[in-house]
Each structure stands twice: as C-alpha cells, then as structure tokens.
PDB file of C-alpha atoms and ligand atoms in Angstrom:
ATOM      1  CA  MET A   1      14.408 -23.408 -27.440  1.00  0.00           C
ATOM      2  CA  ALA A   2      16.662 -23.246 -30.422  1.00  0.00           C
ATOM      3  CA  GLY A   3      16.375 -26.256 -32.640  1.00  0.00           C
ATOM      4  CA  MET A   4      12.829 -27.066 -31.586  1.00  0.00           C
ATOM      5  CA  GLY A   5      11.416 -24.889 -34.318  1.00  0.00           C
ATOM      6  CA  SER A   6      10.857 -21.189 -33.813  1.00  0.00           C
ATOM      7  CA  PRO A   7       7.830 -20.391 -31.691  1.00  0.00           C
ATOM      8  CA  PRO A   8       4.725 -19.389 -33.622  1.00  0.00           C
ATOM      9  CA  ALA A   9       4.128 -15.667 -33.825  1.00  0.00           C
ATOM     10  CA  ILE A  10       1.143 -15.489 -31.585  1.00  0.00           C
ATOM     11  CA  PHE A  11       0.300 -11.853 -31.676  1.00  0.00           C
ATOM     12  CA  PHE A  12       0.426 -10.162 -35.018  1.00  0.00           C
ATOM     13  CA  ALA A  13       1.610 -12.808 -37.383  1.00  0.00           C
ATOM     14  CA  SER A  14      -0.991 -15.482 -36.743  1.00  0.00           C
ATOM     15  CA  PRO A  15      -3.691 -15.165 -39.380  1.00  0.00           C
ATOM     16  CA  GLY A  16      -5.915 -17.850 -37.880  1.00  0.00           C
ATOM     17  CA  ASN A  17      -6.927 -16.265 -34.615  1.00  0.00           C
ATOM     18  CA  THR A  18      -8.416 -12.931 -35.602  1.00  0.00           C
ATOM     19  CA  ASN A  19     -11.494 -13.490 -33.465  1.00  0.00           C
ATOM     20  CA  LEU A  20      -9.388 -14.333 -30.479  1.00  0.00           C
ATOM     21  CA  ARG A  21      -7.337 -11.202 -30.920  1.00  0.00           C
ATOM     22  CA  ILE A  22     -10.291  -8.960 -31.427  1.00  0.00           C
ATOM     23  CA  GLY A  23     -12.007 -10.576 -28.450  1.00  0.00           C
ATOM     24  CA  GLY A  24      -9.014 -10.029 -26.206  1.00  0.00           C
ATOM     25  CA  PHE A  25      -8.690  -6.540 -27.583  1.00  0.00           C
ATOM     26  CA  ALA A  26     -12.292  -5.637 -26.805  1.00  0.00           C
ATOM     27  CA  THR A  27     -12.025  -7.063 -23.307  1.00  0.00           C
ATOM     28  CA  ALA A  28      -8.854  -5.133 -22.703  1.00  0.00           C
ATOM     29  CA  ILE A  29     -10.451  -1.859 -23.709  1.00  0.00           C
ATOM     30  CA  ARG A  30     -13.452  -2.471 -21.517  1.00  0.00           C
ATOM     31  CA  LYS A  31     -11.182  -3.383 -18.636  1.00  0.00           C
ATOM     32  CA  SER A  32      -8.561  -0.751 -19.058  1.00  0.00           C
ATOM     33  CA  CYS A  33     -10.649   2.280 -20.016  1.00  0.00           C
ATOM     34  CA  VAL A  34     -12.028   4.017 -17.009  1.00  0.00           C
ATOM     35  CA  SER A  35     -12.433   7.540 -18.349  1.00  0.00           C
ATOM     36  CA  ARG A  36     -15.658   8.507 -20.099  1.00  0.00           C
ATOM     37  CA  ALA A  37     -13.861   9.812 -23.180  1.00  0.00           C
ATOM     38  CA  CYS A  38     -12.010   6.544 -23.486  1.00  0.00           C
ATOM     39  CA  GLN A  39     -15.212   4.502 -23.166  1.00  0.00           C
ATOM     40  CA  SER A  40     -17.061   6.523 -25.774  1.00  0.00           C
ATOM     41  CA  ASP A  41     -14.141   6.028 -28.103  1.00  0.00           C
ATOM     42  CA  TYR A  42     -14.490   2.288 -27.779  1.00  0.00           C
ATOM     43  CA  SER A  43     -16.602   1.353 -30.789  1.00  0.00           C
ATOM     44  CA  ARG A  44     -14.766   3.711 -33.100  1.00  0.00           C
ATOM     45  CA  ARG A  45     -11.462   2.148 -32.114  1.00  0.00           C
ATOM     46  CA  LEU A  46     -12.815  -1.330 -32.457  1.00  0.00           C
ATOM     47  CA  THR A  47     -14.051  -0.500 -35.951  1.00  0.00           C
ATOM     48  CA  HIS A  48     -10.682   0.987 -36.732  1.00  0.00           C
ATOM     49  CA  ARG A  49      -9.009  -2.163 -35.509  1.00  0.00           C
ATOM     50  CA  LEU A  50     -11.276  -4.350 -37.574  1.00  0.00           C
ATOM     51  CA  MET A  51     -11.020  -2.320 -40.753  1.00  0.00           C
ATOM     52  CA  SER A  52      -7.353  -1.472 -40.937  1.00  0.00           C
ATOM     53  CA  ALA A  53      -4.061  -2.370 -39.389  1.00  0.00           C
ATOM     54  CA  PRO A  54      -2.089   0.779 -38.585  1.00  0.00           C
ATOM     55  CA  SER A  55       1.149   0.877 -40.499  1.00  0.00           C
ATOM     56  CA  ILE A  56       3.408   0.926 -37.477  1.00  0.00           C
ATOM     57  CA  THR A  57       1.772  -2.107 -35.901  1.00  0.00           C
ATOM     58  CA  ALA A  58       2.756  -3.998 -39.027  1.00  0.00           C
ATOM     59  CA  ALA A  59       6.425  -3.282 -38.340  1.00  0.00           C
ATOM     60  CA  THR A  60       8.193  -6.474 -37.409  1.00  0.00           C
ATOM     61  CA  SER A  61      11.843  -5.559 -37.013  1.00  0.00           C
ATOM     62  CA  ALA A  62      13.437  -4.872 -33.669  1.00  0.00           C
ATOM     63  CA  THR A  63      14.164  -1.262 -34.561  1.00  0.00           C
ATOM     64  CA  CYS A  64      12.124   1.730 -33.424  1.00  0.00           C
ATOM     65  CA  TRP A  65       9.470   2.846 -35.943  1.00  0.00           C
ATOM     66  CA  SER A  66      10.179   6.464 -34.996  1.00  0.00           C
ATOM     67  CA  CYS A  67      13.958   6.859 -34.573  1.00  0.00           C
ATOM     68  CA  SER A  68      15.276   3.521 -35.934  1.00  0.00           C
ATOM     69  CA  ALA A  69      17.237   2.733 -32.770  1.00  0.00           C
ATOM     70  CA  ALA A  70      17.461  -0.935 -31.789  1.00  0.00           C
ATOM     71  CA  THR A  71      14.664  -1.775 -29.331  1.00  0.00           C
ATOM     72  CA  GLY A  72      15.423  -5.398 -28.480  1.00  0.00           C
ATOM     73  CA  GLY A  73      11.680  -6.037 -28.393  1.00  0.00           C
ATOM     74  CA  ALA A  74      11.145  -3.616 -25.477  1.00  0.00           C
ATOM     75  CA  HIS A  75       7.752  -2.013 -24.863  1.00  0.00           C
ATOM     76  CA  PHE A  76       9.277   1.443 -25.298  1.00  0.00           C
ATOM     77  CA  CYS A  77      12.204   2.583 -27.432  1.00  0.00           C
ATOM     78  CA  PRO A  78      15.243   2.992 -25.163  1.00  0.00           C
ATOM     79  CA  ALA A  79      16.386   5.963 -27.287  1.00  0.00           C
ATOM     80  CA  CYS A  80      13.251   8.072 -27.878  1.00  0.00           C
ATOM     81  CA  GLY A  81      10.763   6.479 -25.461  1.00  0.00           C
ATOM     82  CA  LYS A  82       8.065   5.824 -28.094  1.00  0.00           C
ATOM     83  CA  ILE A  83       5.782   2.828 -27.573  1.00  0.00           C
ATOM     84  CA  GLN A  84       6.691  -0.071 -29.884  1.00  0.00           C
ATOM     85  CA  PRO A  85       4.660  -2.683 -31.757  1.00  0.00           C
ATOM     86  CA  LEU A  86       4.998  -6.244 -30.525  1.00  0.00           C
ATOM     87  CA  PRO A  87       7.849  -7.950 -32.363  1.00  0.00           C
ATOM     88  CA  ARG A  88       7.088 -11.032 -34.434  1.00  0.00           C
ATOM     89  CA  GLY A  89       7.313 -14.130 -32.259  1.00  0.00           C
ATOM     90  CA  ALA A  90       6.910 -12.205 -29.011  1.00  0.00           C
ATOM     91  CA  ASP A  91       5.694 -14.455 -26.233  1.00  0.00           C
ATOM     92  CA  TYR A  92       3.976 -13.928 -22.895  1.00  0.00           C
ATOM     93  CA  PHE A  93       7.127 -14.651 -20.906  1.00  0.00           C
ATOM     94  CA  ALA A  94       9.152 -12.132 -22.903  1.00  0.00           C
ATOM     95  CA  PHE A  95       6.309  -9.643 -22.543  1.00  0.00           C
ATOM     96  CA  PHE A  96       7.041  -9.556 -18.802  1.00  0.00           C
ATOM     97  CA  GLY A  97      10.797  -9.747 -19.314  1.00  0.00           C
ATOM     98  CA  LEU A  98      10.842 -13.292 -17.931  1.00  0.00           C
ATOM     99  CA  PRO A  99      12.657 -16.407 -19.161  1.00  0.00           C
ATOM    100  CA  GLN A 100      10.488 -19.338 -20.302  1.00  0.00           C
ATOM    101  CA  LYS A 101      10.500 -20.924 -16.875  1.00  0.00           C
ATOM    102  CA  LEU A 102       7.539 -22.510 -15.173  1.00  0.00           C
ATOM    103  CA  VAL A 103       8.065 -21.736 -11.523  1.00  0.00           C
ATOM    104  CA  ILE A 104       7.016 -18.108 -11.252  1.00  0.00           C
ATOM    105  CA  ASP A 105       7.017 -15.822  -8.237  1.00  0.00           C
ATOM    106  CA  LEU A 106       3.409 -14.609  -8.350  1.00  0.00           C
ATOM    107  CA  ALA A 107       4.079 -11.494  -6.284  1.00  0.00           C
ATOM    108  CA  ASP A 108       6.807 -10.489  -8.714  1.00  0.00           C
ATOM    109  CA  LEU A 109       4.537 -11.220 -11.685  1.00  0.00           C
ATOM    110  CA  GLU A 110       1.778  -9.102 -10.187  1.00  0.00           C
ATOM    111  CA  GLN A 111       4.187  -6.238  -9.641  1.00  0.00           C
ATOM    112  CA  ARG A 112       5.345  -6.440 -13.251  1.00  0.00           C
ATOM    113  CA  PHE A 113       1.717  -6.517 -14.362  1.00  0.00           C
ATOM    114  CA  HIS A 114       0.770  -3.389 -12.420  1.00  0.00           C
ATOM    115  CA  SER A 115       3.840  -1.497 -13.510  1.00  0.00           C
ATOM    116  CA  LEU A 116       3.250  -2.337 -17.190  1.00  0.00           C
ATOM    117  CA  SER A 117      -0.450  -1.753 -17.011  1.00  0.00           C
ATOM    118  CA  TRP A 118       0.244   1.752 -15.708  1.00  0.00           C
ATOM    119  CA  LYS A 119       2.861   2.476 -18.397  1.00  0.00           C
ATOM    120  CA  LEU A 120       0.801   1.068 -21.281  1.00  0.00           C
ATOM    121  CA  HIS A 121      -2.559   2.467 -20.236  1.00  0.00           C
ATOM    122  CA  PRO A 122      -4.428   4.231 -23.069  1.00  0.00           C
ATOM    123  CA  ASP A 123      -4.984   7.269 -20.831  1.00  0.00           C
ATOM    124  CA  ASN A 124      -1.263   7.989 -21.178  1.00  0.00           C
ATOM    125  CA  PHE A 125      -1.656   8.265 -24.947  1.00  0.00           C
ATOM    126  CA  VAL A 126      -4.563  10.660 -25.233  1.00  0.00           C
ATOM    127  CA  ARG A 127      -2.387  13.258 -26.958  1.00  0.00           C
ATOM    128  CA  ALA A 128      -0.344  10.755 -28.963  1.00  0.00           C
ATOM    129  CA  SER A 129      -0.940   9.811 -32.597  1.00  0.00           C
ATOM    130  CA  GLU A 130      -3.725   7.443 -33.583  1.00  0.00           C
ATOM    131  CA  ASP A 131      -1.153   4.724 -34.266  1.00  0.00           C
ATOM    132  CA  GLU A 132       0.480   5.095 -30.879  1.00  0.00           C
ATOM    133  CA  ARG A 133      -2.888   4.938 -29.168  1.00  0.00           C
ATOM    134  CA  GLN A 134      -3.530   1.761 -31.098  1.00  0.00           C
ATOM    135  CA  LEU A 135      -0.216   0.321 -29.905  1.00  0.00           C
ATOM    136  CA  SER A 136      -1.142   1.158 -26.334  1.00  0.00           C
ATOM    137  CA  LEU A 137      -4.429  -0.716 -26.780  1.00  0.00           C
ATOM    138  CA  ASP A 138      -2.683  -3.664 -28.413  1.00  0.00           C
ATOM    139  CA  ARG A 139      -0.096  -3.928 -25.691  1.00  0.00           C
ATOM    140  CA  SER A 140      -2.678  -3.480 -22.933  1.00  0.00           C
ATOM    141  CA  SER A 141      -4.754  -6.249 -24.449  1.00  0.00           C
ATOM    142  CA  GLN A 142      -1.736  -8.550 -24.656  1.00  0.00           C
ATOM    143  CA  LEU A 143      -0.796  -7.637 -21.121  1.00  0.00           C
ATOM    144  CA  ASN A 144      -4.135  -8.855 -19.783  1.00  0.00           C
ATOM    145  CA  ASP A 145      -3.972 -12.089 -21.777  1.00  0.00           C
ATOM    146  CA  ALA A 146      -0.362 -12.709 -20.773  1.00  0.00           C
ATOM    147  CA  TYR A 147      -1.068 -12.069 -17.103  1.00  0.00           C
ATOM    148  CA  ARG A 148      -4.129 -14.312 -17.034  1.00  0.00           C
ATOM    149  CA  THR A 149      -2.136 -17.120 -18.660  1.00  0.00           C
ATOM    150  CA  LEU A 150       1.082 -16.937 -16.662  1.00  0.00           C
ATOM    151  CA  GLN A 151      -0.729 -16.467 -13.367  1.00  0.00           C
ATOM    152  CA  ASN A 152      -2.205 -19.947 -13.575  1.00  0.00           C
ATOM    153  CA  PRO A 153       0.330 -22.801 -13.275  1.00  0.00           C
ATOM    154  CA  VAL A 154      -1.686 -25.122 -15.534  1.00  0.00           C
ATOM    155  CA  ALA A 155      -2.384 -22.492 -18.216  1.00  0.00           C
ATOM    156  CA  ARG A 156       1.306 -21.574 -18.023  1.00  0.00           C
ATOM    157  CA  VAL A 157       2.390 -25.117 -18.896  1.00  0.00           C
ATOM    158  CA  GLU A 158      -0.257 -25.353 -21.643  1.00  0.00           C
ATOM    159  CA  TYR A 159       1.059 -22.127 -23.078  1.00  0.00           C
ATOM    160  CA  LEU A 160       4.707 -23.160 -22.987  1.00  0.00           C
ATOM    161  CA  LEU A 161       3.890 -26.449 -24.717  1.00  0.00           C
ATOM    162  CA  GLY A 162       1.787 -24.576 -27.272  1.00  0.00           C
ATOM    163  CA  LEU A 163       4.717 -22.261 -28.070  1.00  0.00           C
ATOM    164  CA  ALA A 164       6.907 -25.252 -28.789  1.00  0.00           C
ATOM    165  CA  GLY A 165       4.150 -27.029 -30.741  1.00  0.00           C
ATOM    166  CA  MET A 166       4.184 -29.761 -28.091  1.00  0.00           C
ATOM    167  CA  ARG A 167       0.649 -29.539 -26.732  1.00  0.00           C
ATOM    168  CA  LYS A 168      -1.227 -32.551 -28.022  1.00  0.00           C
ATOM    169  CA  GLU A 169      -4.624 -33.470 -26.710  1.00  0.00           C
ATOM    170  CA  GLY A 170      -5.179 -37.176 -26.157  1.00  0.00           C
ATOM    171  CA  GLN A 171      -6.143 -38.777 -29.449  1.00  0.00           C
ATOM    172  CA  LYS A 172      -8.938 -40.723 -27.814  1.00  0.00           C
ATOM    173  CA  LYS A 173     -10.169 -38.144 -25.395  1.00  0.00           C
ATOM    174  CA  GLN A 174     -12.881 -40.355 -23.952  1.00  0.00           C
ATOM    175  CA  GLN A 175     -10.496 -43.155 -23.147  1.00  0.00           C
ATOM    176  CA  ALA A 176      -9.414 -43.523 -19.536  1.00  0.00           C
ATOM    177  CA  PRO A 177      -5.705 -43.554 -18.728  1.00  0.00           C
ATOM    178  CA  PRO A 178      -4.825 -47.260 -18.199  1.00  0.00           C
ATOM    179  CA  GLU A 179      -3.983 -46.844 -14.502  1.00  0.00           C
ATOM    180  CA  LEU A 180      -7.465 -45.440 -13.856  1.00  0.00           C
ATOM    181  CA  LEU A 181      -9.469 -47.959 -15.858  1.00  0.00           C
ATOM    182  CA  GLU A 182     -10.820 -49.900 -12.908  1.00  0.00           C
ATOM    183  CA  GLU A 183     -11.801 -46.867 -10.864  1.00  0.00           C
ATOM    184  CA  VAL A 184     -13.449 -45.216 -13.854  1.00  0.00           C
ATOM    185  CA  PHE A 185     -15.405 -48.398 -14.537  1.00  0.00           C
ATOM    186  CA  GLU A 186     -16.697 -48.447 -10.939  1.00  0.00           C
ATOM    187  CA  LEU A 187     -17.533 -44.782 -11.090  1.00  0.00           C
ATOM    188  CA  ASN A 188     -19.581 -45.195 -14.261  1.00  0.00           C
ATOM    189  CA  GLU A 189     -21.422 -48.056 -12.671  1.00  0.00           C
ATOM    190  CA  SER A 190     -22.312 -45.923  -9.650  1.00  0.00           C
ATOM    191  CA  LEU A 191     -23.434 -43.112 -11.933  1.00  0.00           C
ATOM    192  CA  ASP A 192     -25.711 -45.472 -13.863  1.00  0.00           C
ATOM    193  CA  GLU A 193     -27.187 -46.888 -10.676  1.00  0.00           C
ATOM    194  CA  LEU A 194     -27.970 -43.454  -9.352  1.00  0.00           C
ATOM    195  CA  ARG A 195     -29.585 -42.362 -12.633  1.00  0.00           C
ATOM    196  CA  ASP A 196     -31.663 -45.534 -12.801  1.00  0.00           C
ATOM    197  CA  ALA A 197     -32.797 -45.134  -9.189  1.00  0.00           C
ATOM    198  CA  ARG A 198     -33.726 -41.519  -9.808  1.00  0.00           C
ATOM    199  CA  GLU A 199     -35.693 -42.269 -12.970  1.00  0.00           C
ATOM    200  CA  SER A 200     -37.515 -45.228 -11.466  1.00  0.00           C
ATOM    201  CA  GLY A 201     -38.332 -43.283  -8.302  1.00  0.00           C
ATOM    202  CA  GLY A 202     -36.050 -45.239  -5.976  1.00  0.00           C
ATOM    203  CA  SER A 203     -36.579 -45.000  -2.217  1.00  0.00           C
ATOM    204  CA  ALA A 204     -34.869 -42.275  -0.211  1.00  0.00           C
ATOM    205  CA  ALA A 205     -32.743 -44.893   1.516  1.00  0.00           C
ATOM    206  CA  THR A 206     -31.519 -46.350  -1.804  1.00  0.00           C
ATOM    207  CA  MET A 207     -30.762 -42.888  -3.156  1.00  0.00           C
ATOM    208  CA  ALA A 208     -28.823 -42.002  -0.001  1.00  0.00           C
ATOM    209  CA  VAL A 209     -26.666 -45.110  -0.279  1.00  0.00           C
ATOM    210  CA  LEU A 210     -25.943 -44.470  -3.947  1.00  0.00           C
ATOM    211  CA  ARG A 211     -25.175 -40.816  -3.355  1.00  0.00           C
ATOM    212  CA  GLU A 212     -22.772 -41.737  -0.604  1.00  0.00           C
ATOM    213  CA  LYS A 213     -20.982 -44.132  -2.907  1.00  0.00           C
ATOM    214  CA  LEU A 214     -20.704 -41.450  -5.556  1.00  0.00           C
ATOM    215  CA  GLU A 215     -19.496 -38.850  -3.081  1.00  0.00           C
ATOM    216  CA  ALA A 216     -16.745 -41.221  -2.001  1.00  0.00           C
ATOM    217  CA  ALA A 217     -15.736 -41.641  -5.650  1.00  0.00           C
ATOM    218  CA  GLN A 218     -15.835 -37.875  -6.094  1.00  0.00           C
ATOM    219  CA  HIS A 219     -13.433 -37.369  -3.180  1.00  0.00           C
ATOM    220  CA  LYS A 220     -11.135 -40.030  -4.548  1.00  0.00           C
ATOM    221  CA  PHE A 221     -10.919 -38.343  -7.932  1.00  0.00           C
ATOM    222  CA  GLU A 222     -10.582 -34.908  -6.383  1.00  0.00           C
ATOM    223  CA  SER A 223      -7.580 -36.049  -4.388  1.00  0.00           C
ATOM    224  CA  LEU A 224      -6.240 -37.620  -7.559  1.00  0.00           C
ATOM    225  CA  LEU A 225      -6.510 -34.210  -9.196  1.00  0.00           C
ATOM    226  CA  VAL A 226      -4.451 -32.754  -6.360  1.00  0.00           C
ATOM    227  CA  ASP A 227      -1.823 -35.440  -6.976  1.00  0.00           C
ATOM    228  CA  VAL A 228      -1.784 -34.676 -10.691  1.00  0.00           C
ATOM    229  CA  ASP A 229      -1.230 -30.987  -9.943  1.00  0.00           C
ATOM    230  CA  LYS A 230       1.621 -31.843  -7.596  1.00  0.00           C
ATOM    231  CA  GLU A 231       3.173 -33.977 -10.295  1.00  0.00           C
ATOM    232  CA  LEU A 232       2.829 -31.130 -12.773  1.00  0.00           C
ATOM    233  CA  ALA A 233       4.550 -28.813 -10.292  1.00  0.00           C
ATOM    234  CA  ARG A 234       7.389 -31.322  -9.874  1.00  0.00           C
ATOM    235  CA  VAL A 235       7.932 -31.663 -13.619  1.00  0.00           C
ATOM    236  CA  SER A 236       7.681 -27.876 -13.965  1.00  0.00           C
ATOM    237  CA  SER A 237      10.630 -27.507 -11.574  1.00  0.00           C
ATOM    238  CA  GLU A 238      12.445 -30.146 -13.543  1.00  0.00           C
ATOM    239  CA  TRP A 239      11.920 -28.064 -16.684  1.00  0.00           C
ATOM    240  CA  ASP A 240      13.413 -25.003 -14.988  1.00  0.00           C
ATOM    241  CA  ARG A 241      16.437 -26.988 -13.839  1.00  0.00           C
ATOM    242  CA  ALA A 242      16.896 -28.302 -17.378  1.00  0.00           C
ATOM    243  CA  LEU A 243      16.920 -24.718 -18.693  1.00  0.00           C
ATOM    244  CA  ASP A 244      19.375 -23.624 -15.999  1.00  0.00           C
ATOM    245  CA  SER A 245      21.739 -26.464 -16.753  1.00  0.00           C
ATOM    246  CA  GLY A 246      21.581 -25.895 -20.519  1.00  0.00           C
ATOM    247  CA  ALA A 247      19.982 -29.264 -21.268  1.00  0.00           C
ATOM    248  CA  ASP A 248      19.834 -30.243 -24.923  1.00  0.00           C
ATOM    249  CA  ASP A 249      16.674 -30.199 -27.024  1.00  0.00           C
ATOM    250  CA  ALA A 250      16.121 -33.957 -26.727  1.00  0.00           C
ATOM    251  CA  ALA A 251      16.079 -33.731 -22.930  1.00  0.00           C
ATOM    252  CA  LYS A 252      13.753 -30.742 -23.002  1.00  0.00           C
ATOM    253  CA  LYS A 253      11.461 -32.477 -25.460  1.00  0.00           C
ATOM    254  CA  LYS A 254      11.186 -35.457 -23.109  1.00  0.00           C
ATOM    255  CA  ILE A 255      10.129 -33.230 -20.236  1.00  0.00           C
ATOM    256  CA  MET A 256       7.581 -31.515 -22.463  1.00  0.00           C
ATOM    257  CA  GLU A 257       6.132 -34.855 -23.525  1.00  0.00           C
ATOM    258  CA  ARG A 258       5.690 -35.783 -19.888  1.00  0.00           C
ATOM    259  CA  MET A 259       4.005 -32.474 -19.154  1.00  0.00           C
ATOM    260  CA  ASN A 260       1.682 -33.043 -22.090  1.00  0.00           C
ATOM    261  CA  GLU A 261       0.679 -36.462 -20.719  1.00  0.00           C
ATOM    262  CA  ILE A 262       0.045 -34.980 -17.275  1.00  0.00           C
ATOM    263  CA  LEU A 263      -2.157 -32.280 -18.811  1.00  0.00           C
ATOM    264  CA  ASN A 264      -4.181 -34.903 -20.666  1.00  0.00           C
ATOM    265  CA  ARG A 265      -4.625 -36.966 -17.511  1.00  0.00           C
ATOM    266  CA  ARG A 266      -5.566 -33.827 -15.631  1.00  0.00           C
ATOM    267  CA  SER A 267      -8.248 -32.845 -18.110  1.00  0.00           C
ATOM    268  CA  TYR A 268      -9.651 -36.380 -18.084  1.00  0.00           C
ATOM    269  CA  VAL A 269      -9.876 -36.507 -14.284  1.00  0.00           C
ATOM    270  CA  ARG A 270     -11.285 -32.988 -14.099  1.00  0.00           C
ATOM    271  CA  ASN A 271     -14.061 -33.944 -16.519  1.00  0.00           C
ATOM    272  CA  LEU A 272     -14.857 -36.961 -14.348  1.00  0.00           C
ATOM    273  CA  VAL A 273     -15.055 -34.843 -11.211  1.00  0.00           C
ATOM    274  CA  ASN A 274     -17.285 -32.301 -12.953  1.00  0.00           C
ATOM    275  CA  GLY A 275     -19.537 -35.069 -14.260  1.00  0.00           C
ATOM    276  CA  VAL A 276     -19.975 -36.542 -10.783  1.00  0.00           C
ATOM    277  CA  ARG A 277     -20.630 -33.127  -9.258  1.00  0.00           C
ATOM    278  CA  GLN A 278     -23.262 -32.485 -11.889  1.00  0.00           C
ATOM    279  CA  GLU A 279     -24.944 -35.823 -11.271  1.00  0.00           C
ATOM    280  CA  LEU A 280     -24.993 -35.248  -7.504  1.00  0.00           C
ATOM    281  CA  VAL A 281     -26.583 -31.829  -7.985  1.00  0.00           C
ATOM    282  CA  THR A 282     -29.193 -33.267 -10.380  1.00  0.00           C
ATOM    283  CA  SER A 283     -30.079 -36.144  -8.087  1.00  0.00           C
ATOM    284  CA  ASP A 284     -30.385 -33.717  -5.203  1.00  0.00           C
ATOM    285  CA  SER A 285     -33.046 -31.577  -6.870  1.00  0.00           C
TER     286      SER A 285
HETATM  287 ZN1  LIG B   1      12.945   5.424 -30.915  1.00  0.00          ZN
END
C-alpha cells in the first residue's frame, strides 16, 4: 500500500486507544490464563500494565532487544529465540504472516491461530523475565483481537479500510441509499401503522395483517442484506486480484471506495432489519 500513506501504528504507537488496548489485554489474560497461578497474577499484571510500559515493549526497531539480530517483525528472534515486541505499524494480517488480502482460508487462519496461541501463551514464560512475560501477554492479546477481526469477512474489510484511512461512515447516517428510498418509505409506513394499532388497541385481525406486511418487508431486507454481503465478497476478490496484478494506488483506492460504500449500505440495511425485528417482538408481547 505504498503511496497511500503508511498504515497507522495500531498497537503500541496509537495514543488514543488506551482503553481499547487495556480492554483487549484484560480479556486476553482472562481467556488465555488457565492455571491458578496465572489467574491470581492477573490484577498485579494489569496494574503493572497500567502504571508502566516495560522498556523492551517500547522498542520499535526490527532488531532483537536481546541479541540485536534482525527480526523482520517476527514473533520470536530467529537468532536467539526471544519473544519480540510488536513492531511499530504491525497489522493483523502481518501478525499471522498473511498478505493484506481479503479472501482468507478460514481453516488455515484457525491453524495459524492455534499454533501462535500455543507459542505465545503466558504459561510458556513463567520462568522468563517480567518484560518477556509482558510481551507474551501483549502478543496473546493482539492474537485474540487479530483472530476475531480477520475471521469475520465484514470486520476484515472494515479493518483493511481502517488501516488505509479509507473507512468513512456515511455522513448522513440516517439517510437511506437512493435505490432503497421507496422501500424504506413503505417500511416506515408499515412500522407506524403497527405502532398506532398497538397503542390504540387494534383488533387481532388488524394486528395480524400489519404484522404480516412487516414480516414480508423484513424478509425483503434480509435478502437484500445477503445480496450486499455477496457484493462485498465479489469486491473483496477484486481487491485480491488487484494486489496480485500489482495494480496502482489509484485503482486500489477506487476498490476501497466501493467497499466503503457497500459497508455503509450494509450497516443501514442491518439497522433496518434490526428495527423491524424489534418492533415485531414488541408487538407480539
Ligand atoms: Zn535475538
């Protein structure tokens, strides 16, 4: 992605998301610590994490903190085997040793996840230095976040766009995409009718008719959501082909803009579907 601006340093160098990091960190410890000793160590480590950054986690160069060999951003130093801090600008794809492609073999990803989670597990670092134990916690935490994100095809696209600074929510979030205007108008009308009937104690027959109308709309929008996901999958493949063929930045940017639009449409339609579901549940009770 040269020329599109270097990706933001998401892990250590981003000062704005401390809560996010600590949150992910805490979750990772709870998830990854099975031994009693590890669990009891939890709050002390969290405090440590909050109060001070260990010196070696602040290292940003691609050389080993212990033996100075080049690490190339690997999890472990190829020369001495010591666990390494995450390099500045590390991303979830690189974390798994994957290119920034959007069509991912989930079985392969899962295998990478299990292998890394075994290698990085804090239990392996019980006798290591405090700093190395911290690195194992940091990497384990990142591993969980990275896996959760890349596992999901929508989150994966969101993430890729975020890395490139290309994820832009619709400016008028409440505004329907033009091609859906008519259907959304009808849907809102049905929703209003159902609410009115409920509040004014409409007859069972009236309610049934209105519910049926709304259920039909719900199915329509649900199938639309399926279409949107298919479209996202198609453009995702297009992105991969562009990378393979060495497309220029302008071409890649165009694909990203399209993905961003699809994501906005998706979130709009998903909100509609959720709203209808909610209304049907309410009117049922
Ligand atoms: Zn080393």
